[in-house]
């Protein structure tokens, strides 16, 4: 069979992790009848060529600045049209940050008045036909003449640029979503791919209802980046703890304290935990492993009280400068294989996991680890735009987890410490809720999600062969 070309773009570390570190990439690149042409930012070109050097992989550098003004206008309109609590919360979040009340009222009116109108999504997509395509993207498509264009994240503006050019040229398109919240939190999908790969049946139902995607054009694969959680780990618990300098008899609390980039509450909670261990409110062998979010400002060391029961880990080892906020808000990163392994080991070998609003609540479920959700601001001076208290039930995707019962919520530091002690004594508690999280948010637990997605892509690649 003549070699077929798949064309895609990878413009930041999250999309890179979900592609290169999953069996989607491994399966596609193993097929020598397939050529991958991957467009990346110029600052990462050498890194990608060195790290993912394969004879049937071609990297092209292209620094995009975003969509034309009309595309940005449609994206802004489409974002505010989606009728979900998450969108309305984000409108409020913007008001708290910038205090522009007239702008807030306009956006809320768009959501409440225009959002429910029949045909409004279709109007946005019709108007997108008048958005200019990017001539450099067009030139690359003409150069490589791909048989399929793959969009790793259909809600990402830069992926939309490639989708737009591919659709205009009549090239078959397949889209993916980055995460479990994308269909409820990113607005109306402006450009529909020919086929859409989703993680779960739950997301498929959202795609039909909220996106307007036809059920026959949706394939459910399971989340590819979760395959590693259902396979044997390379490192034992003892080896992992020793690598972090932690005694092997410790009970591990994996602590991800950040909701946003405000560190005040995180400092107070970390210091409160280490004091609770010293005072005997937590067991003497309890150990805090703090995991920062990628690109979150590190807490200055002088703010954290010294303790032999605290280890701070960093999720990524490699960072890149970002000159355009279209690509990433502050700085971009890349997960190495060891970074991916660090996350898996941190989850597998923890006894309790604490977070605010993050995917760790789902990540923990394959290992059946108890999860505690922080629902208070330890720092009373936390600005509203960074406040956990302001969120309430306003994230549609996270509210589902809380209703399932797989996350135990706490409203102050005393409740948090009590919950940790409870789970130390009763790790089996709330197991039914964690099982439901696996069934609804992961669905497939055979470790074959990436392979399933890749085989579907290959199937679509051959449709026009």
CSV table of C-alpha atoms in Angstrom, one decimal:
chain,number,residue,atom,x,y,z
A,1,UNK,CA,0.0,0.0,0.0
A,2,UNK,CA,1.4,3.5,-0.8
A,3,UNK,CA,2.4,5.5,2.2
A,4,UNK,CA,-0.5,7.7,3.6
A,5,UNK,CA,0.1,11.0,5.3
A,6,UNK,CA,-1.5,12.2,8.5
A,7,UNK,CA,-1.0,15.9,9.2
A,8,UNK,CA,-1.4,17.4,12.7
A,9,UNK,CA,-0.3,20.3,14.9
A,10,UNK,CA,1.1,20.1,18.4
A,11,UNK,CA,1.4,23.6,20.0
A,12,UNK,CA,1.8,23.0,23.7
A,13,UNK,CA,2.8,20.5,26.4
A,14,UNK,CA,-0.7,19.3,27.3
A,15,UNK,CA,-1.4,18.3,23.7
A,16,UNK,CA,2.1,16.8,23.4
A,17,UNK,CA,1.7,14.6,26.4
A,18,UNK,CA,-1.7,13.4,25.2
A,19,UNK,CA,-0.2,12.4,21.9
A,20,UNK,CA,3.4,11.5,22.1
A,21,UNK,CA,3.2,9.7,25.5
A,22,UNK,CA,0.2,7.5,24.5
A,23,UNK,CA,-0.3,4.6,22.3
A,24,UNK,CA,-1.9,6.9,19.7
A,25,UNK,CA,1.6,8.0,18.6
A,26,UNK,CA,3.2,4.6,19.2
A,27,UNK,CA,0.6,2.8,17.1
A,28,UNK,CA,0.6,5.3,14.3
A,29,UNK,CA,4.4,5.5,14.0
A,30,UNK,CA,4.7,1.8,14.1
A,31,UNK,CA,2.8,1.6,10.8
A,32,UNK,CA,5.5,2.2,8.1
A,33,UNK,CA,2.7,2.8,5.6
A,34,UNK,CA,1.9,6.0,7.5
A,35,UNK,CA,3.8,9.2,7.5
A,36,UNK,CA,3.2,11.7,10.2
A,37,UNK,CA,3.7,15.4,9.4
A,38,UNK,CA,3.6,17.4,12.7
A,39,UNK,CA,3.6,21.2,12.8
A,40,UNK,CA,5.2,22.6,16.0
A,41,UNK,CA,6.4,26.0,17.3
A,42,UNK,CA,9.9,26.9,16.1
A,43,UNK,CA,11.3,27.0,19.7
A,44,UNK,CA,10.5,23.3,20.1
A,45,UNK,CA,11.5,22.0,16.7
A,46,UNK,CA,15.0,20.7,17.7
A,47,UNK,CA,13.6,19.2,20.8
A,48,UNK,CA,10.9,17.2,19.0
A,49,UNK,CA,13.2,16.1,16.2
A,50,UNK,CA,15.7,14.8,18.7
A,51,UNK,CA,13.2,13.2,21.1
A,52,UNK,CA,10.8,11.6,18.5
A,53,UNK,CA,13.2,10.8,15.8
A,54,UNK,CA,11.5,8.3,13.5
A,55,UNK,CA,12.0,7.8,9.8
A,56,UNK,CA,8.3,8.3,9.0
A,57,UNK,CA,7.9,11.4,11.2
A,58,UNK,CA,8.4,14.9,9.7
A,59,UNK,CA,8.4,18.0,11.9
A,60,UNK,CA,7.7,21.4,10.4
A,61,UNK,CA,8.1,24.7,12.4
A,62,UNK,CA,5.3,27.3,12.1
A,63,UNK,CA,4.8,30.1,14.6
A,64,UNK,CA,1.1,31.1,14.4
A,65,UNK,CA,-0.2,34.2,16.1
A,66,UNK,CA,-3.8,33.2,16.2
A,67,UNK,CA,-6.9,33.6,14.1
A,68,UNK,CA,-8.0,36.6,12.0
A,69,UNK,CA,-10.1,39.2,13.8
A,70,UNK,CA,-13.4,37.7,12.5
A,71,UNK,CA,-12.4,34.2,13.7
A,72,UNK,CA,-11.6,35.6,17.1
A,73,UNK,CA,-14.9,37.5,17.2
A,74,UNK,CA,-16.8,34.3,16.3
A,75,UNK,CA,-14.8,32.3,19.0
A,76,UNK,CA,-15.7,34.9,21.6
A,77,UNK,CA,-19.4,34.7,20.6
A,78,UNK,CA,-19.4,31.0,20.5
A,79,UNK,CA,-17.8,30.7,23.9
A,80,UNK,CA,-20.5,32.8,25.5
A,81,UNK,CA,-23.3,31.1,23.7
A,82,UNK,CA,-22.8,27.7,25.3
A,83,UNK,CA,-25.6,27.1,27.9
A,84,UNK,CA,-23.6,25.6,30.8
A,85,UNK,CA,-22.9,26.6,34.4
A,86,UNK,CA,-19.2,26.4,33.7
A,87,UNK,CA,-19.5,29.1,31.0
A,88,UNK,CA,-21.5,31.4,33.3
A,89,UNK,CA,-18.9,30.9,36.1
A,90,UNK,CA,-16.1,31.8,33.7
A,91,UNK,CA,-18.0,35.0,32.8
A,92,UNK,CA,-18.2,35.8,36.5
A,93,UNK,CA,-14.5,35.0,36.9
A,94,UNK,CA,-13.6,37.5,34.2
A,95,UNK,CA,-15.7,40.1,35.9
A,96,UNK,CA,-13.9,39.5,39.3
A,97,UNK,CA,-10.5,39.9,37.5
A,98,UNK,CA,-11.2,42.9,35.4
A,99,UNK,CA,-14.3,44.6,37.0
A,100,UNK,CA,-15.8,45.4,33.6
A,101,UNK,CA,-19.5,45.3,34.4
A,102,UNK,CA,-20.9,46.4,31.0
A,103,UNK,CA,-18.8,43.6,29.3
A,104,UNK,CA,-20.1,41.1,31.8
A,105,UNK,CA,-23.7,42.1,31.2
A,106,UNK,CA,-23.3,41.8,27.4
A,107,UNK,CA,-21.8,38.3,27.8
A,108,UNK,CA,-24.5,37.2,30.2
A,109,UNK,CA,-27.2,38.4,27.8
A,110,UNK,CA,-25.6,36.5,24.9
A,111,UNK,CA,-25.6,33.4,27.1
A,112,UNK,CA,-29.1,33.7,28.4
A,113,UNK,CA,-30.9,35.3,25.4
A,114,UNK,CA,-29.1,34.0,22.3
A,115,UNK,CA,-27.7,30.8,23.7
A,116,UNK,CA,-31.0,28.8,23.8
A,117,UNK,CA,-32.1,29.9,20.3
A,118,UNK,CA,-32.5,27.0,17.9
A,119,UNK,CA,-29.9,27.1,15.1
A,120,UNK,CA,-27.5,29.4,16.9
A,121,UNK,CA,-24.6,26.9,16.7
A,122,UNK,CA,-25.2,26.4,13.0
A,123,UNK,CA,-25.1,30.1,12.5
A,124,UNK,CA,-21.7,30.4,14.1
A,125,UNK,CA,-20.4,27.6,11.9
A,126,UNK,CA,-21.9,29.1,8.8
A,127,UNK,CA,-20.3,32.5,9.6
A,128,UNK,CA,-16.9,30.7,10.0
A,129,UNK,CA,-16.9,30.1,6.3
A,130,UNK,CA,-16.1,33.8,5.9
A,131,UNK,CA,-13.0,33.6,8.1
A,132,UNK,CA,-9.8,33.8,6.1
A,133,UNK,CA,-7.6,30.7,6.1
A,134,UNK,CA,-4.0,31.0,7.0
A,135,UNK,CA,-1.9,31.0,3.9
A,136,UNK,CA,1.1,29.4,5.6
A,137,UNK,CA,-1.1,26.5,6.7
A,138,UNK,CA,-2.5,26.2,3.2
A,139,UNK,CA,1.0,26.1,1.8
A,140,UNK,CA,2.0,23.2,4.1
A,141,UNK,CA,-1.2,21.3,3.2
A,142,UNK,CA,-0.4,21.8,-0.5
A,143,UNK,CA,3.2,20.7,0.1
A,144,UNK,CA,2.4,17.4,1.9
A,145,UNK,CA,-1.0,16.7,0.4
A,146,UNK,CA,-2.2,14.8,3.5
A,147,UNK,CA,-4.8,12.1,3.3
A,148,UNK,CA,-6.1,13.0,6.8
A,149,UNK,CA,-5.8,16.0,9.1
A,150,UNK,CA,-5.9,15.2,12.8
A,151,UNK,CA,-6.8,17.9,15.3
A,152,UNK,CA,-5.6,16.9,18.8
A,153,UNK,CA,-7.9,19.4,20.5
A,154,UNK,CA,-10.9,20.7,18.6
A,155,UNK,CA,-11.5,23.6,21.0
A,156,UNK,CA,-7.9,24.9,20.8
A,157,UNK,CA,-7.8,28.1,18.6
A,158,UNK,CA,-4.6,27.0,16.7
A,159,UNK,CA,-6.1,23.5,16.0
A,160,UNK,CA,-9.1,25.3,14.6
A,161,UNK,CA,-6.8,27.1,12.1
A,162,UNK,CA,-5.7,23.8,10.7
A,163,UNK,CA,-9.2,22.4,10.7
A,164,UNK,CA,-10.5,25.4,8.8
A,165,UNK,CA,-7.9,25.0,6.1
A,166,UNK,CA,-8.4,21.3,5.8
A,167,UNK,CA,-12.1,21.5,5.5
A,168,UNK,CA,-11.9,24.2,2.8
A,169,UNK,CA,-9.6,21.9,0.8
A,170,UNK,CA,-11.8,18.9,1.2
A,171,UNK,CA,-9.3,16.9,3.3
A,172,UNK,CA,-10.8,14.3,5.7
A,173,UNK,CA,-10.6,15.4,9.3
A,174,UNK,CA,-10.6,13.6,12.7
A,175,UNK,CA,-10.8,15.5,16.0
A,176,UNK,CA,-10.0,14.7,19.6
A,177,UNK,CA,-10.6,16.5,22.8
A,178,UNK,CA,-7.9,17.2,25.4
A,179,UNK,CA,-9.8,16.6,28.6
A,180,UNK,CA,-13.1,15.5,30.3
A,181,UNK,CA,-14.4,19.1,30.7
A,182,UNK,CA,-13.8,20.4,27.2
A,183,UNK,CA,-17.4,20.1,25.8
A,184,UNK,CA,-19.0,21.9,28.7
A,185,UNK,CA,-16.3,24.6,29.4
A,186,UNK,CA,-14.9,25.9,26.1
A,187,UNK,CA,-18.0,27.2,24.3
A,188,UNK,CA,-19.7,26.2,21.0
A,189,UNK,CA,-17.5,24.1,18.8
A,190,UNK,CA,-16.8,26.4,15.9
A,191,UNK,CA,-15.7,23.9,13.3
A,192,UNK,CA,-16.9,20.3,13.4
A,193,UNK,CA,-14.4,17.6,12.2
A,194,UNK,CA,-15.7,14.7,10.0
A,195,UNK,CA,-15.2,12.3,12.9
A,196,UNK,CA,-14.7,12.9,16.6
A,197,UNK,CA,-12.9,10.6,19.0
A,198,UNK,CA,-14.1,11.0,22.6
A,199,UNK,CA,-13.1,9.5,25.9
A,200,UNK,CA,-16.4,8.2,27.2
A,201,UNK,CA,-20.1,7.6,26.5
A,202,UNK,CA,-20.7,10.5,28.9
A,203,UNK,CA,-18.8,12.8,26.5
A,204,UNK,CA,-20.5,11.3,23.5
A,205,UNK,CA,-23.9,12.3,24.9
A,206,UNK,CA,-22.6,15.8,25.5
A,207,UNK,CA,-21.3,16.0,21.9
A,208,UNK,CA,-24.7,15.1,20.6
A,209,UNK,CA,-26.6,17.5,22.9
A,210,UNK,CA,-24.2,20.4,23.3
A,211,UNK,CA,-22.1,20.2,20.1
A,212,UNK,CA,-24.6,18.9,17.7
A,213,UNK,CA,-22.4,16.2,16.4
A,214,UNK,CA,-24.1,13.2,14.8
A,215,UNK,CA,-23.8,10.0,16.9
A,216,UNK,CA,-22.6,8.0,13.8
A,217,UNK,CA,-19.6,10.4,13.5
A,218,UNK,CA,-18.4,9.8,17.1
A,219,UNK,CA,-16.0,7.1,18.3
A,220,UNK,CA,-15.5,6.4,22.0
A,221,UNK,CA,-12.0,5.1,22.7
A,222,UNK,CA,-11.5,5.7,26.4
A,223,UNK,CA,-8.9,8.4,27.5
A,224,UNK,CA,-5.5,7.3,25.9
A,225,UNK,CA,-3.4,8.9,28.6
A,226,UNK,CA,-5.0,6.6,31.2
A,227,UNK,CA,-3.7,3.4,29.7
A,228,UNK,CA,-0.5,3.6,31.9
A,229,UNK,CA,-2.7,3.4,35.0
A,230,UNK,CA,-4.0,0.0,34.1
A,231,UNK,CA,-0.6,-1.6,33.4
A,232,UNK,CA,2.1,-2.8,35.7
A,233,UNK,CA,4.3,0.0,37.0
A,234,UNK,CA,8.1,-0.2,36.4
A,235,UNK,CA,9.0,1.0,39.9
A,236,UNK,CA,8.1,-0.6,43.2
A,237,UNK,CA,6.8,1.5,46.1
A,238,UNK,CA,10.1,1.2,48.0
A,239,UNK,CA,12.1,2.2,45.0
A,240,UNK,CA,9.9,5.2,44.3
A,241,UNK,CA,9.9,6.5,47.9
A,242,UNK,CA,13.7,6.0,48.1
A,243,UNK,CA,14.1,8.0,44.9
A,244,UNK,CA,12.4,10.9,46.7
A,245,UNK,CA,14.3,10.5,49.9
A,246,UNK,CA,11.2,9.3,51.8
A,247,UNK,CA,11.4,6.5,54.4
A,248,UNK,CA,9.5,3.5,53.2
A,249,UNK,CA,7.3,3.2,56.3
A,250,UNK,CA,5.6,6.6,55.6
A,251,UNK,CA,1.9,7.0,54.9
A,252,UNK,CA,1.8,9.2,51.8
A,253,UNK,CA,-0.6,12.2,51.4
A,254,UNK,CA,-0.4,13.4,47.8
A,255,UNK,CA,-1.2,17.1,48.1
A,256,UNK,CA,-2.1,19.2,45.0
A,257,UNK,CA,-3.2,22.5,46.7
A,258,UNK,CA,-3.7,24.8,43.7
A,259,UNK,CA,-6.9,25.9,42.1
A,260,UNK,CA,-5.2,28.8,40.3
A,261,UNK,CA,-1.8,30.5,40.5
A,262,UNK,CA,-2.5,32.1,43.9
A,263,UNK,CA,-0.2,30.5,46.5
A,264,UNK,CA,-1.5,32.0,49.8
A,265,UNK,CA,-3.8,29.1,50.8
A,266,UNK,CA,-1.3,26.5,49.6
A,267,UNK,CA,1.4,27.9,52.0
A,268,UNK,CA,-1.0,27.9,54.9
A,269,UNK,CA,-2.2,24.4,54.3
A,270,UNK,CA,1.3,22.9,53.9
A,271,UNK,CA,2.5,24.5,57.1
A,272,UNK,CA,-0.7,23.4,58.9
A,273,UNK,CA,-0.1,19.8,57.8
A,274,UNK,CA,3.5,19.6,59.0
A,275,UNK,CA,2.5,21.2,62.3
A,276,UNK,CA,-0.3,18.7,62.7
A,277,UNK,CA,2.2,15.9,62.3
A,278,UNK,CA,4.5,17.5,64.9
A,279,UNK,CA,1.6,18.0,67.3
A,280,UNK,CA,0.3,14.4,66.9
A,281,UNK,CA,-3.0,15.4,65.1
A,282,UNK,CA,-1.7,13.3,62.2
A,283,UNK,CA,0.4,10.1,62.5
A,284,UNK,CA,4.1,10.6,63.0
A,285,UNK,CA,4.8,8.6,59.9
A,286,UNK,CA,2.5,10.7,57.7
A,287,UNK,CA,4.3,12.4,54.8
A,288,UNK,CA,3.2,15.2,52.5
A,289,UNK,CA,4.2,14.9,48.9
A,290,UNK,CA,3.2,18.2,47.4
A,291,UNK,CA,2.6,18.3,43.6
A,292,UNK,CA,2.6,21.6,41.9
A,293,UNK,CA,0.6,22.2,38.7
A,294,UNK,CA,2.6,22.8,35.5
A,295,UNK,CA,3.4,26.5,35.1
A,296,UNK,CA,2.2,27.3,38.6
A,297,UNK,CA,4.6,29.7,40.3
A,298,UNK,CA,6.7,27.8,42.8
A,299,UNK,CA,6.2,28.8,46.4
A,300,UNK,CA,9.3,30.6,47.8
A,301,UNK,CA,11.2,28.3,50.1
A,302,UNK,CA,11.3,30.8,53.0
A,303,UNK,CA,7.4,30.6,53.2
A,304,UNK,CA,7.4,26.9,53.9
A,305,UNK,CA,8.3,25.6,57.3
A,306,UNK,CA,11.1,23.1,57.3
A,307,UNK,CA,9.9,19.5,57.9
A,308,UNK,CA,11.2,16.0,57.4
A,309,UNK,CA,7.6,15.0,56.6
A,310,UNK,CA,7.3,17.2,53.5
A,311,UNK,CA,8.6,16.6,49.9
A,312,UNK,CA,7.9,18.9,47.1
A,313,UNK,CA,7.9,17.4,43.6
A,314,UNK,CA,7.8,19.2,40.3
A,315,UNK,CA,5.6,17.8,37.5
A,316,UNK,CA,7.8,18.8,34.6
A,317,UNK,CA,11.5,19.0,33.8
A,318,UNK,CA,11.6,21.0,30.7
A,319,UNK,CA,10.2,24.5,30.0
A,320,UNK,CA,10.0,26.7,27.0
A,321,UNK,CA,9.6,30.4,26.6
A,322,UNK,CA,6.2,31.5,25.3
A,323,UNK,CA,6.1,34.7,23.3
A,324,UNK,CA,2.4,34.5,22.3
A,325,UNK,CA,-0.4,33.9,24.9
A,326,UNK,CA,-2.4,32.1,22.2
A,327,UNK,CA,-0.1,29.1,22.7
A,328,UNK,CA,0.0,29.2,26.5
A,329,UNK,CA,-0.7,31.8,29.2
A,330,UNK,CA,2.7,32.1,30.8
A,331,UNK,CA,5.2,29.3,29.9
A,332,UNK,CA,5.0,26.0,28.1
A,333,UNK,CA,6.4,22.7,29.2
A,334,UNK,CA,7.1,19.2,28.0
A,335,UNK,CA,6.5,16.1,30.0
A,336,UNK,CA,9.4,13.6,29.7
A,337,UNK,CA,8.8,9.9,30.1
A,338,UNK,CA,10.1,10.2,33.7
A,339,UNK,CA,7.7,13.0,34.4
A,340,UNK,CA,4.8,10.8,33.2
A,341,UNK,CA,6.1,8.0,35.4
A,342,UNK,CA,6.4,10.4,38.4
A,343,UNK,CA,2.7,11.1,38.2
A,344,UNK,CA,1.7,7.5,37.9
A,345,UNK,CA,3.9,6.4,40.9
A,346,UNK,CA,2.7,9.4,43.0
A,347,UNK,CA,-0.9,8.3,42.5
A,348,UNK,CA,-0.2,4.5,42.9
A,349,UNK,CA,1.8,4.8,46.1
A,350,UNK,CA,-0.2,7.4,47.9
A,351,UNK,CA,-2.6,6.6,50.7
A,352,UNK,CA,-4.7,9.7,50.3
A,353,UNK,CA,-5.0,12.3,47.6
A,354,UNK,CA,-6.0,15.9,48.2
A,355,UNK,CA,-6.8,18.4,45.5
A,356,UNK,CA,-9.2,21.3,44.8
A,357,UNK,CA,-10.6,21.1,41.2
A,358,UNK,CA,-8.4,18.9,39.1
A,359,UNK,CA,-8.2,15.7,37.1
A,360,UNK,CA,-6.4,14.1,40.0
A,361,UNK,CA,-9.8,13.1,41.3
A,362,UNK,CA,-10.2,10.9,38.3
A,363,UNK,CA,-6.5,9.9,38.0
A,364,UNK,CA,-6.7,8.4,41.5
A,365,UNK,CA,-9.6,6.1,40.7
A,366,UNK,CA,-7.7,3.4,38.7
A,367,UNK,CA,-5.7,2.9,41.9
A,368,UNK,CA,-8.8,3.1,44.1
A,369,UNK,CA,-7.2,5.8,46.2
A,370,UNK,CA,-9.4,8.0,48.5
A,371,UNK,CA,-9.7,11.6,47.3
A,372,UNK,CA,-10.4,14.7,49.4
A,373,UNK,CA,-11.7,17.8,47.8
A,374,UNK,CA,-10.7,21.2,49.4
A,375,UNK,CA,-13.7,23.5,49.5
A,376,UNK,CA,-12.3,26.4,51.6
A,377,UNK,CA,-9.8,29.2,51.3
A,378,UNK,CA,-7.1,28.7,54.0
A,379,UNK,CA,-6.0,32.2,53.3
A,380,UNK,CA,-9.0,34.5,54.2
A,381,UNK,CA,-7.5,37.3,52.0
A,382,UNK,CA,-7.7,35.2,48.8
A,383,UNK,CA,-9.0,37.4,45.9
A,384,UNK,CA,-12.3,36.2,44.5
A,385,UNK,CA,-10.9,35.3,41.2
A,386,UNK,CA,-8.7,32.7,42.9
A,387,UNK,CA,-11.2,31.6,45.5
A,388,UNK,CA,-12.3,28.0,45.9
A,389,UNK,CA,-15.3,29.3,47.8
A,390,UNK,CA,-16.5,31.2,44.8
A,391,UNK,CA,-16.7,28.2,42.6
A,392,UNK,CA,-19.4,26.2,44.4
A,393,UNK,CA,-21.1,23.8,42.0
A,394,UNK,CA,-20.4,26.0,39.0
A,395,UNK,CA,-18.1,23.5,37.2
A,396,UNK,CA,-20.5,21.1,35.4
A,397,UNK,CA,-17.9,18.4,35.0
A,398,UNK,CA,-16.7,18.5,38.6
A,399,UNK,CA,-20.2,18.6,40.1
A,400,UNK,CA,-20.8,15.2,38.5
A,401,UNK,CA,-17.9,13.7,40.5
A,402,UNK,CA,-19.2,15.2,43.8
A,403,UNK,CA,-22.7,13.8,43.1
A,404,UNK,CA,-21.3,10.4,42.4
A,405,UNK,CA,-19.7,10.4,45.9
A,406,UNK,CA,-16.2,9.6,44.8
A,407,UNK,CA,-14.7,12.7,46.4
A,408,UNK,CA,-15.0,13.6,50.1
A,409,UNK,CA,-15.4,17.4,50.5
A,410,UNK,CA,-14.0,19.4,53.4
A,411,UNK,CA,-14.8,23.0,54.4
A,412,UNK,CA,-12.0,23.9,56.8
A,413,UNK,CA,-8.5,22.7,57.9
A,414,UNK,CA,-9.9,20.7,60.9
A,415,UNK,CA,-12.2,18.7,58.6
A,416,UNK,CA,-9.3,18.2,56.2
A,417,UNK,CA,-7.1,16.7,58.9
A,418,UNK,CA,-10.0,14.5,60.2
A,419,UNK,CA,-10.7,13.3,56.7
A,420,UNK,CA,-7.1,12.3,56.2
A,421,UNK,CA,-7.1,10.3,59.5
A,422,UNK,CA,-10.4,8.7,58.6
A,423,UNK,CA,-9.0,7.5,55.2
A,424,UNK,CA,-5.8,6.2,56.8
A,425,UNK,CA,-8.0,4.0,59.0
A,426,UNK,CA,-10.7,3.2,56.4
A,427,UNK,CA,-9.2,3.3,52.9
A,428,UNK,CA,-12.1,1.2,51.7
A,429,UNK,CA,-14.6,4.0,52.4
A,430,UNK,CA,-16.3,5.6,49.4
A,431,UNK,CA,-15.0,2.8,47.2
A,432,UNK,CA,-18.4,2.6,45.4
A,433,UNK,CA,-18.1,6.3,44.4
A,434,UNK,CA,-14.6,5.7,43.0
A,435,UNK,CA,-15.8,2.7,41.0
A,436,UNK,CA,-18.5,5.0,39.5
A,437,UNK,CA,-15.8,7.5,38.6
A,438,UNK,CA,-13.9,4.8,36.7
A,439,UNK,CA,-17.1,3.6,34.9
A,440,UNK,CA,-18.3,7.1,33.9
A,441,UNK,CA,-15.1,9.1,33.4
A,442,UNK,CA,-12.7,6.5,32.1
A,443,UNK,CA,-15.0,3.7,31.0
A,444,UNK,CA,-12.4,1.4,29.5
A,445,UNK,CA,-9.9,-0.2,31.9
A,446,UNK,CA,-8.1,-2.6,29.6
A,447,UNK,CA,-5.1,-0.3,28.9
A,448,UNK,CA,-5.9,-0.3,25.1
A,449,UNK,CA,-7.5,3.2,24.8
A,450,UNK,CA,-4.6,4.7,22.8
A,451,UNK,CA,-4.5,1.7,20.5
A,452,UNK,CA,-8.3,1.9,20.0
A,453,UNK,CA,-8.1,5.6,19.0
A,454,UNK,CA,-5.1,5.0,16.7
A,455,UNK,CA,-6.8,2.1,14.9
A,456,UNK,CA,-9.9,4.3,14.3
A,457,UNK,CA,-7.7,7.0,12.9
A,458,UNK,CA,-6.0,4.4,10.6
A,459,UNK,CA,-9.4,3.2,9.6
A,460,UNK,CA,-10.5,6.7,8.6
A,461,UNK,CA,-7.2,7.2,6.8
A,462,UNK,CA,-8.0,4.3,4.5
A,463,UNK,CA,-11.6,5.5,3.8
A,464,UNK,CA,-10.4,7.3,0.7
A,465,UNK,CA,-7.6,4.9,-0.3
